[in-house]
Coordinates of N, CA and C in Angstrom, one line a residue:
P197 N 109.0 269.7 -20.6 CA 108.2 270.3 -21.8 C 108.2 269.8 -23.1
R198 N 109.3 268.5 -23.0 CA 108.9 267.3 -23.9 C 108.1 266.4 -23.8
S199 N 108.4 266.1 -23.3 CA 107.1 265.4 -22.7 C 105.8 265.9 -23.1
D200 N 105.8 266.9 -22.7 CA 103.6 267.7 -22.8 C 104.6 268.7 -23.9
V201 N 104.8 268.6 -25.1 CA 104.8 268.9 -26.2 C 104.8 267.3 -26.8
S202 N 105.1 266.3 -26.7 CA 105.0 264.9 -27.4 C 103.7 264.7 -27.2
Q203 N 102.9 264.7 -26.1 CA 102.0 264.5 -25.3 C 100.2 264.9 -25.9
A204 N 101.1 266.3 -26.4 CA 100.0 267.8 -27.4 C 100.1 267.3 -28.0
Q205 N 101.0 267.1 -29.1 CA 100.8 265.7 -30.4 C 100.0 265.0 -31.1
A206 N 100.8 264.5 -29.9 CA 99.4 263.1 -29.6 C 97.8 263.0 -30.3
F207 N 97.4 264.2 -28.9 CA 96.6 264.4 -29.4 C 95.6 265.1 -30.2
Y208 N 96.4 265.3 -31.0 CA 96.8 266.5 -32.3 C 96.1 265.0 -33.4
D209 N 97.4 264.0 -33.7 CA 97.1 263.9 -34.3 C 95.9 262.3 -34.3
A210 N 95.2 262.4 -32.4 CA 94.3 261.7 -32.7 C 92.5 262.2 -33.0
T211 N 93.6 264.0 -33.1 CA 91.5 264.4 -33.3 C 92.4 264.0 -34.8
E212 N 93.1 265.1 -35.4 CA 92.8 264.5 -35.9 C 92.8 263.1 -37.2
Q213 N 93.1 262.9 -37.2 CA 92.1 261.3 -37.5 C 90.9 261.3 -37.6
S214 N 89.8 261.6 -36.1 CA 88.5 261.1 -36.1 C 88.1 262.6 -37.1
V215 N 88.6 264.2 -37.0 CA 88.5 265.0 -38.6 C 87.7 264.3 -39.5
I216 N 89.7 263.6 -39.6 CA 89.1 262.9 -40.5 C 88.4 261.9 -41.4
D217 N 88.8 261.5 -40.2 CA 87.2 260.3 -40.6 C 85.3 260.5 -40.4
A218 N 85.3 261.7 -39.7 CA 84.5 262.8 -39.9 C 83.7 262.9 -40.8
Q219 N 84.6 263.6 -42.2 CA 84.7 263.9 -43.0 C 84.2 262.9 -44.1
N220 N 85.4 261.9 -43.9 CA 84.5 260.8 -44.5 C 83.6 259.8 -44.3
S221 N 82.5 260.8 -43.6 CA 81.2 260.1 -42.7 C 80.6 261.2 -44.1
L222 N 81.5 262.4 -43.3 CA 79.8 263.2 -43.6 C 79.5 263.1 -45.2
D223 N 81.4 263.0 -46.6 CA 80.9 263.2 -47.7 C 79.9 261.6 -47.8
D224 N 79.8 260.8 -47.2 CA 79.4 259.3 -47.5 C 78.3 260.2 -47.7
A225 N 77.9 260.9 -46.3 CA 75.7 261.6 -46.5 C 75.6 262.0 -47.1
N226 N 76.8 262.9 -48.0 CA 76.7 263.5 -48.7 C 76.1 263.2 -50.4
L227 N 77.0 261.7 -50.8 CA 76.6 261.1 -51.3 C 75.2 260.5 -51.5
A228 N 74.5 259.8 -50.4 CA 73.6 258.8 -49.7 C 72.1 260.2 -49.9
L229 N 72.2 262.0 -49.7 CA 71.4 262.4 -49.6 C 71.6 262.5 -51.4
T230 N 72.5 262.6 -51.8 CA 71.9 262.6 -53.7 C 71.4 261.7 -54.3
V231 N 71.4 260.3 -54.5 CA 70.9 259.2 -54.8 C 69.7 259.8 -54.5
I232 N 69.0 259.9 -53.2 CA 68.2 260.3 -52.2 C 67.2 262.0 -53.1
V233 N 68.2 262.8 -53.4 CA 66.9 264.4 -53.5 C 67.7 264.4 -55.5
G234 N 68.5 264.3 -55.6 CA 69.2 264.1 -56.7 C 70.5 264.5 -57.3
P235 N 71.3 265.5 -58.4 CA 72.1 266.1 -58.1 C 71.9 267.0 -57.3
R236 N 70.9 267.9 -57.5 CA 70.7 269.5 -57.3 C 70.9 269.8 -55.7
A237 N 71.5 269.1 -54.4 CA 71.2 269.3 -53.7 C 71.3 270.4 -52.2
D238 N 71.4 271.4 -53.5 CA 71.1 272.5 -52.7 C 69.5 273.2 -52.2
H239 N 68.7 272.3 -53.3 CA 67.4 272.9 -52.4 C 66.9 271.6 -51.3
V240 N 67.6 271.3 -50.6 CA 67.5 271.4 -48.8 C 67.4 271.7 -47.7
A241 N 66.4 272.1 -47.8 CA 66.9 273.0 -47.0 C 68.5 272.6 -45.7
P242 N 68.4 273.9 -45.5 CA 69.6 273.0 -44.3 C 69.7 273.4 -43.1
M243 N 69.8 272.0 -42.2 CA 69.9 272.3 -40.5 C 69.8 273.6 -39.6
R244 N 68.2 272.9 -39.0 CA 68.1 274.1 -38.0 C 69.5 274.2 -37.0
E245 N 70.3 275.0 -36.2 CA 70.5 274.5 -35.1 C 70.2 274.6 -34.0
D246 N 69.2 274.9 -33.6 CA 67.9 275.2 -32.4 C 66.2 273.7 -32.7
I247 N 67.6 272.8 -33.2 CA 65.8 271.9 -32.9 C 65.4 271.7 -31.7
P248 N 64.4 270.9 -30.4 CA 63.9 271.1 -30.1 C 64.0 269.3 -29.9
L249 N 64.7 268.6 -28.6 CA 64.2 267.9 -28.3 C 64.1 267.2 -27.2
P250 N 62.8 267.1 -27.4 CA 61.8 266.8 -26.2 C 62.0 264.6 -25.6
T251 N 61.5 264.8 -25.0 CA 61.7 263.2 -24.2 C 60.5 262.9 -24.3
P252 N 60.8 261.9 -25.0 CA 59.3 260.9 -25.1 C 58.4 261.0 -24.2
E253 N 57.1 261.0 -24.4 CA 56.1 260.3 -23.6 C 54.9 259.6 -23.5
P254 N 54.7 258.8 -22.9 CA 54.9 258.9 -21.3 C 57.0 258.7 -21.4
A255 N 57.5 259.3 -19.8 CA 58.9 259.1 -20.3 C 59.4 257.9 -19.3
S256 N 58.3 256.8 -19.5 CA 58.3 255.5 -18.7 C 59.2 253.9 -20.5
A257 N 59.7 253.4 -20.6 CA 59.5 252.4 -21.1 C 59.0 251.1 -21.2
D258 N 58.0 251.5 -19.6 CA 57.1 250.1 -19.2 C 55.9 250.3 -20.4
A259 N 55.8 252.1 -20.7 CA 54.6 252.1 -21.1 C 54.0 252.6 -22.3
W260 N 55.6 252.2 -22.7 CA 55.5 251.3 -24.3 C 55.4 250.8 -24.3
V261 N 56.0 249.7 -23.4 CA 55.8 247.9 -24.3 C 54.9 247.0 -23.2
A262 N 53.6 248.2 -23.1 CA 52.0 247.9 -22.7 C 51.8 248.3 -23.6
S263 N 51.6 249.6 -24.2 CA 51.3 249.9 -25.3 C 51.7 248.9 -26.6
A264 N 52.7 248.8 -26.5 CA 53.6 247.9 -28.2 C 52.2 246.5 -27.7
R265 N 52.9 246.1 -26.5 CA 51.6 244.9 -26.7 C 50.1 244.7 -26.8
Q266 N 49.3 246.1 -27.2 CA 48.1 245.7 -27.4 C 48.3 245.9 -29.0
D267 N 49.4 246.6 -29.2 CA 48.6 247.7 -30.4 C 49.2 247.1 -31.9
N268 N 51.1 246.5 -31.2 CA 51.4 246.1 -31.8 C 51.3 245.0 -33.1
F269 N 51.3 244.8 -34.7 CA 49.9 243.6 -35.8 C 50.4 242.5 -35.3
S270 N 52.2 242.5 -35.1 CA 52.4 240.6 -35.0 C 51.8 240.3 -33.6
V271 N 51.7 241.6 -32.5 CA 51.2 240.9 -31.3 C 50.4 240.4 -31.7
R272 N 49.1 241.3 -32.4 CA 48.5 240.7 -32.3 C 47.7 239.7 -33.6
T273 N 48.3 239.8 -34.6 CA 48.0 238.7 -34.9 C 49.0 237.5 -34.6
A274 N 49.4 237.0 -33.6 CA 50.1 235.5 -33.1 C 49.0 235.8 -32.5
Q275 N 48.6 236.5 -31.8 CA 47.5 236.6 -30.4 C 45.8 235.9 -31.5
L276 N 45.9 235.9 -32.8 CA 44.4 236.2 -33.2 C 44.7 234.4 -33.8
K277 N 46.0 234.6 -33.7 CA 46.5 232.5 -34.9 C 46.1 232.0 -32.8
M278 N 46.0 231.8 -32.0 CA 46.2 231.5 -31.0 C 44.9 230.6 -30.5
E279 N 44.4 232.2 -30.8 CA 43.0 232.0 -30.4 C 42.5 231.3 -31.2
A280 N 42.4 231.0 -32.4 CA 41.8 230.3 -34.0 C 42.4 229.1 -33.3
A281 N 44.0 228.2 -33.1 CA 44.4 226.9 -32.5 C 43.1 226.3 -31.5
S282 N 43.1 227.7 -30.2 CA 42.6 227.2 -29.4 C 40.8 226.7 -29.7
R283 N 40.5 227.8 -30.8 CA 38.5 227.1 -31.2 C 38.7 225.5 -32.1
D284 N 39.7 225.4 -32.6 CA 40.2 224.4 -33.0 C 39.9 223.4 -32.3
V285 N 40.6 223.1 -31.4 CA 40.8 222.1 -30.3 C 39.1 221.4 -30.3
S286 N 38.8 222.8 -30.4 CA 36.4 222.3 -29.7 C 36.1 221.2 -30.7
V287 N 36.6 222.4 -31.9 CA 36.0 221.9 -33.4 C 36.1 220.2 -33.1
Q288 N 37.4 220.0 -33.0 CA 37.6 217.9 -33.4 C 37.9 217.6 -33.0
R289 N 37.5 218.3 -31.4 CA 36.1 217.5 -30.1 C 34.9 217.3 -30.9
G290 N 34.3 217.9 -31.3 CA 33.0 218.1 -31.9 C 33.0 216.9 -32.7
R291 N 33.7 216.8 -33.6 CA 34.1 215.4 -34.4 C 33.0 214.2 -34.5
G292 N 34.1 214.0 -32.5 CA 32.7 212.9 -32.7 C 31.4 212.7 -31.5
L293 N 31.0 213.8 -31.4 CA 29.8 214.2 -30.5 C 28.4 213.4 -31.9
P294 N 27.6 212.8 -31.4 CA 26.5 213.0 -32.1 C 25.5 214.3 -32.9
T295 N 25.3 214.0 -33.8 CA 24.2 215.1 -34.8 C 23.1 214.9 -34.7
F296 N 22.4 215.6 -34.8 CA 20.8 215.3 -34.9 C 20.8 216.1 -35.9
A297 N 19.6 215.9 -37.4 CA 19.1 217.2 -37.9 C 17.8 217.4 -38.5
L298 N 17.7 218.3 -39.0 CA 15.9 218.2 -39.3 C 15.8 218.4 -40.6
T299 N 15.4 217.1 -41.4 CA 15.7 217.8 -43.3 C 13.5 217.8 -43.2
G300 N 13.7 218.6 -44.5 CA 12.2 218.8 -44.4 C 12.5 218.8 -46.5
S301 N 11.3 218.0 -47.0 CA 11.5 218.4 -48.0 C 9.4 218.5 -49.4
S302 N 9.9 219.2 -50.2 CA 8.4 219.1 -50.5 C 8.5 219.0 -52.1
S303 N 7.7 218.0 -52.6 CA 7.9 217.8 -53.9 C 5.9 217.9 -54.6
K304 N 5.3 218.7 -55.8 CA 5.0 218.8 -56.4 C 5.0 218.0 -57.5
I305 N 3.9 217.2 -57.7 CA 3.6 216.6 -59.2 C 2.5 217.4 -60.0
T306 N 2.4 217.5 -60.8 CA 1.2 218.2 -62.2 C 1.2 216.6 -62.8
Q307 N -0.2 216.4 -63.2 CA 0.0 215.4 -64.1 C -2.0 215.3 -64.9
D308 N -1.8 214.3 -65.5 CA -3.7 214.5 -66.3 C -4.3 213.9 -65.3
E309 N -5.3 214.6 -64.8 CA -7.2 213.9 -63.6 C -6.6 212.1 -63.9
V310 N -6.9 211.7 -65.0 CA -6.9 210.5 -66.0 C -5.4 209.7 -65.4
L311 N -5.0 210.0 -64.7 CA -3.0 209.0 -64.4 C -3.2 210.3 -62.7
G312 N -3.7 210.6 -62.1 CA -4.3 211.0 -61.0 C -4.2 211.9 -60.6
G313 N -4.2 213.0 -61.0 CA -4.9 214.0 -61.5 C -3.3 214.9 -59.9
N314 N -3.4 216.4 -60.1 CA -2.0 216.3 -59.5 C -1.6 216.0 -57.7
Q315 N -0.7 215.7 -57.3 CA -0.2 215.2 -56.3 C 1.3 216.5 -55.4
T316 N 0.6 216.8 -53.9 CA 2.0 217.2 -53.6 C 2.2 216.7 -52.2
L317 N 3.7 216.3 -51.9 CA 4.0 215.1 -50.9 C 5.1 215.9 -50.5
D318 N 5.1 216.0 -49.0 CA 5.7 216.6 -48.0 C 6.3 215.7 -47.2
T319 N 7.3 216.4 -46.4 CA 8.0 215.2 -46.0 C 8.9 216.1 -44.5
V320 N 9.1 215.5 -43.2 CA 9.3 216.3 -42.9 C 10.2 214.9 -41.6
G321 N 12.0 215.0 -41.8 CA 12.1 214.2 -41.0 C 13.6 214.2 -40.0
V322 N 13.4 213.7 -38.6 CA 15.2 214.4 -37.8 C 16.1 212.3 -38.4
S323 N 17.1 213.2 -38.9 CA 18.4 211.9 -38.2 C 18.9 212.0 -37.3
F324 N 19.2 211.0 -37.0 CA 20.7 211.4 -36.0 C 21.7 210.1 -36.1
T325 N 22.8 211.0 -36.2 CA 24.7 210.2 -36.1 C 25.4 210.5 -34.9
W326 N 25.4 209.5 -35.0 CA 26.0 208.7 -34.3 C 27.8 208.8 -34.6
P327 N 29.2 209.2 -35.0 CA 30.2 208.5 -34.7 C 31.0 207.6 -33.8
L328 N 30.6 205.9 -34.0 CA 31.1 205.1 -32.9 C 32.4 205.1 -32.7
F329 N 33.4 204.2 -34.2 CA 34.4 204.3 -34.0 C 34.8 205.2 -35.9
Q330 N 36.0 205.3 -35.0 CA 36.7 206.0 -36.8 C 38.1 205.3 -36.5
G331 N 38.4 204.5 -36.2 CA 39.6 204.3 -36.1 C 40.3 205.6 -35.1
G332 N 40.0 205.5 -34.4 CA 41.4 206.9 -33.9 C 41.2 208.7 -34.4
A333 N 40.8 208.9 -34.8 CA 40.6 210.1 -36.1 C 39.8 211.1 -35.6
V334 N 39.8 211.0 -34.6 CA 39.1 212.2 -34.0 C 40.4 212.5 -32.6
A335 N 40.3 211.4 -31.9 CA 41.9 211.3 -31.3 C 43.0 212.5 -31.6
S336 N 43.4 211.6 -33.1 CA 44.3 211.8 -33.4 C 43.8 213.6 -34.1
A337 N 43.2 213.9 -34.4 CA 42.6 215.1 -34.7 C 43.1 216.4 -33.4
V338 N 42.4 215.9 -32.3 CA 42.5 216.5 -30.9 C 43.9 216.8 -30.8
R339 N 45.0 215.4 -30.6 CA 46.0 215.6 -30.2 C 46.9 216.5 -31.1
Q340 N 46.4 216.5 -32.8 CA 46.8 217.5 -33.5 C 47.0 218.5 -33.3
S341 N 45.8 218.8 -32.8 CA 45.3 220.3 -32.7 C 45.0 221.2 -31.2
R342 N 46.1 220.5 -30.5 CA 46.1 221.1 -29.8 C 48.1 220.8 -29.4
A343 N 48.3 221.1 -30.1 CA 50.3 220.5 -30.6 C 49.8 221.9 -30.8
L344 N 49.2 221.9 -32.2 CA 49.2 223.3 -33.5 C 48.9 224.2 -32.2
Y345 N 47.5 224.3 -31.4 CA 47.5 225.5 -30.2 C 49.5 226.0 -29.9
R346 N 49.4 225.0 -29.4 CA 50.5 224.7 -28.0 C 52.3 225.8 -29.0
Q347 N 52.0 225.9 -30.4 CA 53.2 225.5 -31.2 C 52.9 227.6 -31.7
A348 N 50.7 227.0 -31.4 CA 51.1 229.0 -31.5 C 50.7 230.2 -30.6
Q349 N 50.7 229.0 -29.0 CA 50.9 229.4 -28.1 C 52.1 230.4 -28.0
A350 N 53.2 229.2 -28.3 CA 54.5 229.3 -28.5 C 54.8 230.9 -29.4
A351 N 54.5 230.6 -30.3 CA 54.7 232.4 -30.8 C 54.5 233.4 -30.5
Y352 N 53.1 233.1 -30.1 CA 52.9 234.4 -29.3 C 53.3 235.5 -27.8
D353 N 53.9 233.6 -27.3 CA 55.0 234.1 -26.6 C 55.8 234.9 -27.2
A354 N 56.9 234.1 -27.9 CA 57.9 234.8 -28.5 C 57.8 236.2 -28.9
T355 N 56.8 236.7 -29.6 CA 56.3 237.5 -30.8 C 56.7 238.9 -29.0
Q356 N 56.0 238.2 -28.7 CA 55.7 239.5 -27.2 C 57.0 240.3 -27.2
R357 N 57.5 239.1 -26.7 CA 59.2 238.3 -26.1 C 60.1 239.5 -27.3
D358 N 59.9 239.6 -28.0 CA 60.7 240.3 -29.3 C 60.1 241.7 -29.0
T359 N 58.0 241.5 -29.7 CA 58.2 242.7 -28.6 C 58.5 244.0 -28.3
E360 N 58.5 243.3 -26.9 CA 59.0 244.1 -25.7 C 60.3 244.6 -26.1
R361 N 61.5 243.6 -26.8 CA 62.6 242.9 -26.3 C 63.4 244.1 -27.0
Q362 N 62.4 245.0 -28.9 CA 63.0 245.8 -29.2 C 61.8 247.2 -28.7
T363 N 61.3 247.6 -28.8 CA 60.0 248.9 -27.8 C 61.6 249.3 -27.1
R364 N 62.1 248.1 -26.3 CA 62.8 249.2 -25.0 C 63.9 249.2 -25.6
A365 N 64.6 248.8 -26.9 CA 65.8 249.0 -27.4 C 65.6 250.4 -28.1
A366 N 64.3 250.4 -28.7 CA 64.3 251.5 -29.6 C 63.6 252.9 -28.4
F367 N 63.5 252.6 -27.3 CA 63.5 254.6 -25.7 C 64.6 254.5 -26.1
R368 N 65.5 253.0 -25.1 CA 66.9 253.5 -25.2 C 67.4 254.2 -26.1
G369 N 67.8 253.9 -27.9 CA 68.3 254.5 -27.9 C 67.9 256.1 -28.4
I370 N 66.5 256.5 -28.3 CA 66.0 257.2 -28.6 C 66.5 258.3 -27.2
V371 N 66.1 257.8 -26.5 CA 67.4 258.8 -25.6 C 67.8 258.8 -24.3
S372 N 69.2 258.2 -25.8 CA 70.6 258.0 -25.5 C 70.9 259.4 -26.7
G373 N 70.3 258.7 -27.9 CA 69.9 259.8 -28.6 C 70.0 261.0 -28.3
I374 N 69.2 261.5 -27.7 CA 69.2 262.9 -27.0 C 70.3 263.1 -26.2
Q375 N 70.6 262.8 -25.0 CA 71.9 262.3 -24.3 C 72.9 263.3 -25.6
R376 N 72.9 262.5 -26.3 CA 74.2 262.0 -27.1 C 74.0 263.6 -27.5
I377 N 73.1 264.2 -28.0 CA 73.3 265.3 -28.8 C 73.1 266.1 -28.2
S378 N 72.6 266.2 -27.2 CA 73.3 267.3 -25.9 C 74.7 267.8 -25.4
A379 N 75.4 266.1 -24.9 CA 76.0 265.7 -24.5 C 77.3 267.0 -26.2
A380 N 77.0 266.6 -27.1 CA 77.9 266.5 -28.8 C 77.5 268.4 -28.5
R381 N 76.7 269.1 -28.3 CA 75.8 270.9 -27.8 C 76.6 271.1 -27.4
R382 N 77.2 270.7 -26.1 CA 77.6 270.9 -24.8 C 79.3 271.2 -25.0
A383 N 80.1 270.4 -25.7 CA 80.9 270.0 -26.6 C 82.0 270.9 -27.3
V384 N 80.0 271.0 -28.7 CA 80.4 273.0 -29.0 C 80.6 273.9 -28.1
N385 N 80.5 274.3 -28.0 CA 79.9 275.4 -27.2 C 81.2 275.4 -25.8
S386 N 81.4 274.2 -25.2 CA 82.7 274.3 -24.3 C 84.0 274.7 -25.5
G387 N 83.7 274.2 -26.5 CA 85.0 274.4 -27.3 C 85.1 275.5 -27.9
R388 N 83.7 276.5 -28.5 CA 84.1 277.9 -29.0 C 85.3 279.2 -27.7
D389 N 84.2 278.1 -26.4 CA 85.2 278.5 -25.2 C 86.8 279.4 -25.4

């Protein structure tokens, strides 16, 4: 009997410590609420006892991850940066290709009849430019743009992985939070009996 009494006293003391910690947490939360709503916290509606806690729909973390990969702004931004870097490779390659240009101009000179009268001059031309040697500038720019593309691709992959990790963690947090609340409700109901 003596050991049973000592054990019961130990459980009571451990429970009392938890109650003290919970009271301190409640006081801190009330102070934080006062910071948000002001000193008149009595205007805040009391918490309902029957808050429904539905599980997330869809109930699969994979579905949420797929949605996050499509709709997350960070992932979309990284994808667009990767696509822009990919197009820049082609732009840099194009700097070494020949170019054709069609030019045209028209001019009108108004003067006295003594000097030859009014004259109109129309010209049309075609120009061809081919940069044969630029000291390796084009090849260097292509290498640089390829490296920037690989960097953007790595950033995109990292953003996707980070978004997946955050989405799975948030899903698990919601599901485990619902389970914890349900378990706490059952414990309160068991304690009342």
